[in-house]
Coordinates of C-alpha atoms and ligand atoms in Angstrom, one line a residue:
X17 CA 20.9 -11.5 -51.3
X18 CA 22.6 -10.0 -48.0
X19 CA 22.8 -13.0 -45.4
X20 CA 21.6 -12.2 -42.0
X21 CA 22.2 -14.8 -39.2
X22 CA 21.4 -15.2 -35.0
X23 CA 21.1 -17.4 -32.3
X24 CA 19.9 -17.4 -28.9
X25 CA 21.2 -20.4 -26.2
X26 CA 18.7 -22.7 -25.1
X27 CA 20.1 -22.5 -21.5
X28 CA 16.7 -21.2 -19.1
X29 CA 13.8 -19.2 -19.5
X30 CA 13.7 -16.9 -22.4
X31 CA 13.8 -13.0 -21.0
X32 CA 12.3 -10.3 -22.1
X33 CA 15.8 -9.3 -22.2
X34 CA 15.9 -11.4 -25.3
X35 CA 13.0 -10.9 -26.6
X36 CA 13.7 -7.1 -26.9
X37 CA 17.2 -7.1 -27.5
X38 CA 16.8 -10.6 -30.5
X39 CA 13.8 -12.3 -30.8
X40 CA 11.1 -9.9 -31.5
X41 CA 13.5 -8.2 -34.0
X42 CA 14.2 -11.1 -36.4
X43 CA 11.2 -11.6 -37.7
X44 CA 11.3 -7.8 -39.5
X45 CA 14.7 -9.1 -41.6
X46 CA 12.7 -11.6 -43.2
X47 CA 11.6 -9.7 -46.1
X48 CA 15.2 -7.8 -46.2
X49 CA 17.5 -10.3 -45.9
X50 CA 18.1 -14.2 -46.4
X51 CA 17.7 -15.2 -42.7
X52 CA 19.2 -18.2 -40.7
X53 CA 18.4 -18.5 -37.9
X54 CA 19.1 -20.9 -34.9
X55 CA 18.9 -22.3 -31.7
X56 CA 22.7 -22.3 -29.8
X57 CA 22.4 -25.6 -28.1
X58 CA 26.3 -26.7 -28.1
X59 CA 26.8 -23.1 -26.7
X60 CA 24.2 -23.8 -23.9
X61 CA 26.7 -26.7 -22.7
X62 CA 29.1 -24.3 -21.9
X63 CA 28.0 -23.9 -18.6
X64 CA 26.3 -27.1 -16.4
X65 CA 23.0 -27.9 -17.7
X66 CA 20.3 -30.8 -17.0
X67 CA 20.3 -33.0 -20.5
X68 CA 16.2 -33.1 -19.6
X69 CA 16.2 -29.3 -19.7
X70 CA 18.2 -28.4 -22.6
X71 CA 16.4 -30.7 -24.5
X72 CA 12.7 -29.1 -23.1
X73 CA 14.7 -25.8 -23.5
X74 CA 15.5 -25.9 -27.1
X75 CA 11.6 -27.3 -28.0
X76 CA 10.8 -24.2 -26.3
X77 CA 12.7 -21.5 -27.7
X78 CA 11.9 -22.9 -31.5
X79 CA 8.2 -22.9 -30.7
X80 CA 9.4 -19.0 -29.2
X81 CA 11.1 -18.6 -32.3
X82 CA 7.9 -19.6 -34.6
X83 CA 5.3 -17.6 -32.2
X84 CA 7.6 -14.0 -32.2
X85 CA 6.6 -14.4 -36.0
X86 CA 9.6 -16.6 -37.8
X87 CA 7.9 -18.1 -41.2
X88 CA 9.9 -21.3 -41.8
X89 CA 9.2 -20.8 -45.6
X90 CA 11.1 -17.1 -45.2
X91 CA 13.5 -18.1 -42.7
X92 CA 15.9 -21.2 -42.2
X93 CA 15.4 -22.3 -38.4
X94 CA 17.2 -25.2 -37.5
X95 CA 19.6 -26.6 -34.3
X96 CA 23.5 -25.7 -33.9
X97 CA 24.0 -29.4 -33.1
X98 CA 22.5 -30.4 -36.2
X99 CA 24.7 -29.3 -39.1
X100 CA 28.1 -30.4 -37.8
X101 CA 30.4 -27.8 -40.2
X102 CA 29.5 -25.5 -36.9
X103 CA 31.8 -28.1 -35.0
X104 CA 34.2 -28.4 -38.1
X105 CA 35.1 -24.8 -38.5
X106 CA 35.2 -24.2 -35.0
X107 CA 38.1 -26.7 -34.6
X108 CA 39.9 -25.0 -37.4
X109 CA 39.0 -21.7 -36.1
X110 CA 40.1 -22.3 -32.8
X111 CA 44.2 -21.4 -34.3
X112 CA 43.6 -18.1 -35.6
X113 CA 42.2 -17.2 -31.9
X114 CA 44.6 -16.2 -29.4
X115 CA 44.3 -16.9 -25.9
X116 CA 45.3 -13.0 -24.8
X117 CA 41.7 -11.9 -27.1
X118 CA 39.8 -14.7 -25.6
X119 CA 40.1 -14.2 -21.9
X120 CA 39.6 -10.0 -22.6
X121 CA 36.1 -10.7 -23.4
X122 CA 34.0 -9.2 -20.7
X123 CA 31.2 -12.1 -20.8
X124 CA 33.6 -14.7 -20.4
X125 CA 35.2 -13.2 -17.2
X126 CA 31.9 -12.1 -16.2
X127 CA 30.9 -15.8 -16.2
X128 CA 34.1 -17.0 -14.8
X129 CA 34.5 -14.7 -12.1
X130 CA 32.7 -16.9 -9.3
X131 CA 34.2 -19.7 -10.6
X132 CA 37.1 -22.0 -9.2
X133 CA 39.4 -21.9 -12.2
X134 CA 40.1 -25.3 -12.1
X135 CA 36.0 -25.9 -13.3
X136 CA 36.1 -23.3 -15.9
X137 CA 35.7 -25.1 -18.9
X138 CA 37.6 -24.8 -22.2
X139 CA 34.1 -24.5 -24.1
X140 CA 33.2 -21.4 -21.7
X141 CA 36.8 -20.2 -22.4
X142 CA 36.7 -20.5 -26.4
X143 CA 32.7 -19.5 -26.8
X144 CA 33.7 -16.9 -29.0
X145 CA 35.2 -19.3 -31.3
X146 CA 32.2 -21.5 -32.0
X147 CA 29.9 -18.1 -32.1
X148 CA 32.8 -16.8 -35.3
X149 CA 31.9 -20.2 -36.9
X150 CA 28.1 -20.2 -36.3
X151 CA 28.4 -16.9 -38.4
X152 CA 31.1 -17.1 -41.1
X153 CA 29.6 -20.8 -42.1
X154 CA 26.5 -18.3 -43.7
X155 CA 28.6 -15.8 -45.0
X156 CA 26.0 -13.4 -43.0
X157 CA 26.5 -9.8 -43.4
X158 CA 24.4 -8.7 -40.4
X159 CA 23.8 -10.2 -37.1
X160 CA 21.2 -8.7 -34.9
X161 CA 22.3 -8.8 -31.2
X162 CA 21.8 -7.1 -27.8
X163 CA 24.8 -4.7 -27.0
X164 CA 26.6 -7.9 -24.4
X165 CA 27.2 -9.7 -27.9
X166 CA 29.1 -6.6 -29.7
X167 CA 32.3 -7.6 -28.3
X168 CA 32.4 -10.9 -29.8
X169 CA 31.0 -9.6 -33.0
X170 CA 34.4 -7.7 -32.8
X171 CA 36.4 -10.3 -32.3
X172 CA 34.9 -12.4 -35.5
X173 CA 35.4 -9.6 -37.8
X174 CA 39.5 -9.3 -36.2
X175 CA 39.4 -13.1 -37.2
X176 CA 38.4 -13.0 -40.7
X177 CA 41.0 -9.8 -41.6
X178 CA 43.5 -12.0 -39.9
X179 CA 42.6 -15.4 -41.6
X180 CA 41.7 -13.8 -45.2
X181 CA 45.0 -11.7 -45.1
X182 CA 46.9 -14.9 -45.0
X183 CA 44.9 -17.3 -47.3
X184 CA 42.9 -14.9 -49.4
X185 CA 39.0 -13.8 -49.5
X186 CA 37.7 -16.6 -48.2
X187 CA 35.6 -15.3 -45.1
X188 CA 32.6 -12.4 -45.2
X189 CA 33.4 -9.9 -42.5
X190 CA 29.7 -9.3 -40.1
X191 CA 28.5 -6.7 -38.4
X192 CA 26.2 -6.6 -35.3
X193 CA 22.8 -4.9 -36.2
X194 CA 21.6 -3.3 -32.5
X195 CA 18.2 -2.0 -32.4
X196 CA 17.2 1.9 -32.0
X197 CA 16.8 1.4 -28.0
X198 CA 16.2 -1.8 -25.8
X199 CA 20.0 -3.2 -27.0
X200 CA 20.8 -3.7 -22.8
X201 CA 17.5 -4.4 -20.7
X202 CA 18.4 -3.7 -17.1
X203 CA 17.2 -6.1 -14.2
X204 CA 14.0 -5.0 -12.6
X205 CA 15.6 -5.6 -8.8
X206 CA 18.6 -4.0 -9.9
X207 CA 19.0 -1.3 -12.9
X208 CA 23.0 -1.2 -12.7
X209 CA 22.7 -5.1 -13.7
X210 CA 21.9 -6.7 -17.1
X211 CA 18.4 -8.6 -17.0
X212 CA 19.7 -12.1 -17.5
X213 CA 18.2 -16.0 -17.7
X214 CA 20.0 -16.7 -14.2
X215 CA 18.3 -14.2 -12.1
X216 CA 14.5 -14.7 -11.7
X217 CA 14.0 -11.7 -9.1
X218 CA 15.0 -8.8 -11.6
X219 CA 13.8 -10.9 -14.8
X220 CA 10.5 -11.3 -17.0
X221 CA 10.1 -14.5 -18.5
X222 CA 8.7 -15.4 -21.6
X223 CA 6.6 -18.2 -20.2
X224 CA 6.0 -16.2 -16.6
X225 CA 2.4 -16.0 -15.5
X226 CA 1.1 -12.3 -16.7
X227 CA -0.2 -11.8 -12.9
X228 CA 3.7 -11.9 -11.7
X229 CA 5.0 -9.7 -14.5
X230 CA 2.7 -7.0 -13.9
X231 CA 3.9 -7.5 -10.2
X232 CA 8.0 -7.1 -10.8
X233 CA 7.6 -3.9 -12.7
X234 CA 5.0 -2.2 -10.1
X235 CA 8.2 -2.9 -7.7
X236 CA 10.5 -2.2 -9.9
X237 CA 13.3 -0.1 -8.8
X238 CA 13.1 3.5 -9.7
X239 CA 14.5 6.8 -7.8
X240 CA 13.1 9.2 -5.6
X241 CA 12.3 11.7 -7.7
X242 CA 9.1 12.7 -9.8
X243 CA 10.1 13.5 -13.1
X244 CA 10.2 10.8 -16.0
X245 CA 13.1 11.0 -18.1
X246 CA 15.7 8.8 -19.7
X247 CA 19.1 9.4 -18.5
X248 CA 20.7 5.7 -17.7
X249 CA 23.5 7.1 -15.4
X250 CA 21.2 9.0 -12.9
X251 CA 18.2 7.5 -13.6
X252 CA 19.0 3.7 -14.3
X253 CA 15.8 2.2 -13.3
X254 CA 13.2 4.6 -15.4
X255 CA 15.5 4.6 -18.2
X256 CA 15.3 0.9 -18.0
X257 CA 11.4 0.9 -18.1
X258 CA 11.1 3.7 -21.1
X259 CA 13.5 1.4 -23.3
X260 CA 11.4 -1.2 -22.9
X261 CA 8.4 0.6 -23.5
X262 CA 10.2 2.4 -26.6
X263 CA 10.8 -1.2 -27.9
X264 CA 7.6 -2.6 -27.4
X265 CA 5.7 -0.1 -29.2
X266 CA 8.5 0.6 -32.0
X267 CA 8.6 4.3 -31.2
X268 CA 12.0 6.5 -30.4
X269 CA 12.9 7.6 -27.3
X270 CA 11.9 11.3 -27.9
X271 CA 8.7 10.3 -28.4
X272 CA 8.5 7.4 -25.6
X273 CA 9.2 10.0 -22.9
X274 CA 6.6 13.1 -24.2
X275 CA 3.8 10.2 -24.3
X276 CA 4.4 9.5 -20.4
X277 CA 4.8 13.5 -19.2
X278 CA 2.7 14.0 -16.6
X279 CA 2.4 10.8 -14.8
X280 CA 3.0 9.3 -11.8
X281 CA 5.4 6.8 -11.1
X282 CA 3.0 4.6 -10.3
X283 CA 1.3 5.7 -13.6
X284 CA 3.9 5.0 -15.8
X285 CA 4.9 1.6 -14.3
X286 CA 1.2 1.0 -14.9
X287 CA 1.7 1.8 -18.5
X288 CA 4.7 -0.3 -19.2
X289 CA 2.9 -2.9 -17.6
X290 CA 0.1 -2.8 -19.6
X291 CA 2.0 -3.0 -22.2
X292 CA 4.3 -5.8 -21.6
X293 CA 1.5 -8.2 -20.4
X294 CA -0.3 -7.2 -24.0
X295 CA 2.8 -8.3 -25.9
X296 CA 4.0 -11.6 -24.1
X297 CA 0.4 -12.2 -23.5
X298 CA -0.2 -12.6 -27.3
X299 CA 3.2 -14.1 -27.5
X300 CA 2.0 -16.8 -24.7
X301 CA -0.8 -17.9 -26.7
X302 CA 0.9 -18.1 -30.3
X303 CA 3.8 -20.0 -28.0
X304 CA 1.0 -22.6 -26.9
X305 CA -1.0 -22.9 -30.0
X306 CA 2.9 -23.8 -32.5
X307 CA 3.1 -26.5 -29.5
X308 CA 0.1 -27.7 -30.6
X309 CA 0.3 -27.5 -33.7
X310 CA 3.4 -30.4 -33.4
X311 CA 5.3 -27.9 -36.6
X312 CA 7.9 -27.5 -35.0
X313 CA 10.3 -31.0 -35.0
X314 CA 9.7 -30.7 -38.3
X315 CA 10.7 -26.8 -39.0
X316 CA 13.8 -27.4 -37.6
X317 CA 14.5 -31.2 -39.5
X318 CA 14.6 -28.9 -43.0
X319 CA 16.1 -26.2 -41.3
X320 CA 18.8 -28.1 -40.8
X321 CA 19.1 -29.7 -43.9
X322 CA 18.7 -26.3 -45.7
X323 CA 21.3 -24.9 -43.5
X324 CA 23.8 -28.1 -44.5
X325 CA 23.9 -27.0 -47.9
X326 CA 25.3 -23.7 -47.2
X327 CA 27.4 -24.2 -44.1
X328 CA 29.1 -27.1 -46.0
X329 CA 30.2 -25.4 -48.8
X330 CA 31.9 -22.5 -46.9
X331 CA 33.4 -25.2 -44.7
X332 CA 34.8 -26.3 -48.0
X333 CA 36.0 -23.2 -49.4
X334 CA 37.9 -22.8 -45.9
X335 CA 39.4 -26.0 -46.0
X336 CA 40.5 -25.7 -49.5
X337 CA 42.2 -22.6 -48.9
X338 CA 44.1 -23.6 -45.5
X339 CA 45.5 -26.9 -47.9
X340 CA 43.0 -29.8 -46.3
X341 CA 41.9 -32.6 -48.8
Ligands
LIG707 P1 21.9 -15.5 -25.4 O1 21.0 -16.6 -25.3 O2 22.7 -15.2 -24.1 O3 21.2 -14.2 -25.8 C1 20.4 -14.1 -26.9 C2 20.2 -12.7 -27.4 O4 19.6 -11.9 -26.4 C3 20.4 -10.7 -26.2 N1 20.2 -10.3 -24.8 C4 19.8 -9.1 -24.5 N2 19.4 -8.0 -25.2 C5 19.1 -6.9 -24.5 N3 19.0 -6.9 -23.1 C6 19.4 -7.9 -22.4 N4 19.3 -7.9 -21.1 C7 19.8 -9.1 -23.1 N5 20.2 -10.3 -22.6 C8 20.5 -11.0 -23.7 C9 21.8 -11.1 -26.6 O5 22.6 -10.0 -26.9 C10 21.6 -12.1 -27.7 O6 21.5 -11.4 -28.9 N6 26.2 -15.7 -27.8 C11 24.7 -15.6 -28.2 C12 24.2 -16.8 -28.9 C13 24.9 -17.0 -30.2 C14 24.9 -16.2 -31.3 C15 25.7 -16.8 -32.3 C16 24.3 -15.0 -31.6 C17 25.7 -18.1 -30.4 N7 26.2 -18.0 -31.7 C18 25.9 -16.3 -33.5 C19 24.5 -14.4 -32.9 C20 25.3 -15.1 -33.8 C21 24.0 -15.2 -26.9 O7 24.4 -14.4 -26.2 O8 22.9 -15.9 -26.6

């Protein structure tokens, strides 16, 4: 059966960014695909974090992961940090990546940009790396992934051509699955700018009070036009708000756009509204009710001992092939 495998980092508030662009899409590969599925905690120390919150974060975003509709007996859930081949193969990996690919990826100087480059970190440097082993330990076919992720699902499938040309068909090439629309949510205080964990004024959280959600996208920033219509270049900030409601009701943009004719802006931010407090609404309470239920320590201790047995015996495979005992 094809493999599919993601991960999301545990490093702040879930976003509706990656709810629309991840999350709420991995549940619907379930009954395609065998899915793996897991939380990036060794990639969320790749910038500074608090121990107190990653550990609170990565609770979180499994209980996320089991509310948005993840069935542990469908799916294999577990923590990055708890099947060590991720670690293993990355240090093997680490040779067949060269420092010119690495420091063209756009997240990575993104990141690095405001930094001093004497506190950039080699983790932050080699990300892509540890994100090429996280896959190629499943020998996963498809990887579903907002559009910022493409580039280093590019650089994986560069890796495995150049490693399986030298030692042989050892390593599954992937390919990053993007949804119909929704694959880049745009901030709400900014439409030129991805919606991201580290900028609360143009996010939605996952976790955020419905009250202040419906709030950031009535002020959301549009144009000064009237007419409703999804061009991202012109028209950043509607396009941004039709995507999203495209994706949260699962229809295509055609569509999404003929269903809103005839409104105001103020209408139509209404709308979207609605419809995002509906869906993280319902979210919210499944979220509170898995906390309850205390599942979820365990979902991810035989996640991660289901995960073992596969990841270790590609590790194997590998390290047959480059002549380790
Ligand atoms: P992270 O936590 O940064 O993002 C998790 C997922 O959310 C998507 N995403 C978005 N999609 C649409 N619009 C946005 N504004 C937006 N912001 C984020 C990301 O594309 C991602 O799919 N490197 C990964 C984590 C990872 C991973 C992997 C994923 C580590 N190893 C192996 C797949 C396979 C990441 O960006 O996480």
């Amino acid at each position: 059966m094809t493999r599919m495998i993601s991960g999301i980092k545990p490093t702040g508030g879930l976003t509706l960014g990656n709810y629309i662009g991840a999350l709420k899409r991995f549940p619907s590969f379930q009954s395609q695909y065998q899915t793996f599925l897991f939380i990036a905690d060794l990639h969320a120390l790749t910038l500074p974090i608090d121990p107190k919150m990653l550990k609170e974060n990565t609770f979180d975003l499994a209980a996320f992961y089991l509310a948005a509709g993840l069935d542990p007996n469908l799916s294999t859930i577990f923590l990055q940090s708890q099947v060590s081949a991720h670690s293993e193969l990355n240090a093997i990996l680490q040779n067949f990546v060269y420092m010119g690919e690495l420091s063209r990826m756009t997240q990575f100087k993104e990141k690095s940009l405001q930094m001093n480059d004497s506190a950039i970190g080699l983790g932050l440097f080699a990300y892509p790396v540890l994100m090429a082993s996280d896959i190629l330990l499943y020998d996963a076919e498809v990887v579903p992934v907002g559009e910022d992720q493409v580039q280093h699902l590019e650089l994986t499938r560069d890796l495995v051509q150049r490693f399986n040309h030298r030692f042989g068909d050892i390593l599954v090439i992937p390919k990053a699955q993007l949804g119909k629309t929704g694959t880049r949510i745009m901030s709400l205080s900014d439409p030129t700018k991805k919606m991201s964990k580290s900028d609360p004024k143009g996010n939605i959280e996952l976790k955020e009070d419905l009250s202040s959600i419906r709030k950031k996208i009535m002020s959301a920033v549009t144009d000064s036009e009237i007419s409703i219509r999804f061009d991202e270049k012109l028209k950043p900030g509607i396009s941004n708000l039709l995507s999203i409601l495209a994706s949260l009701t699962n229809q295509s943009m055609e569509m999404t756009v003929a269903s809103v004719q005839g409104l105001t802006y103020g209408g139509f931010k209404t709308k979207v509204a609605d419809v995002v407090t509906e869906e993280i609404g319902s979210l919210q309470k499944r979220y509170q009710s898995m906390i309850k239920s205390g599942l979820v320590q365990e979902v991810l201790n035989q996640g991660a001992k289901r995960a073992e047995l596969v990841a270790n015996a590609t590790l194997q495979r590998v390290k047959k092939a480059i002549g380790l005992w």
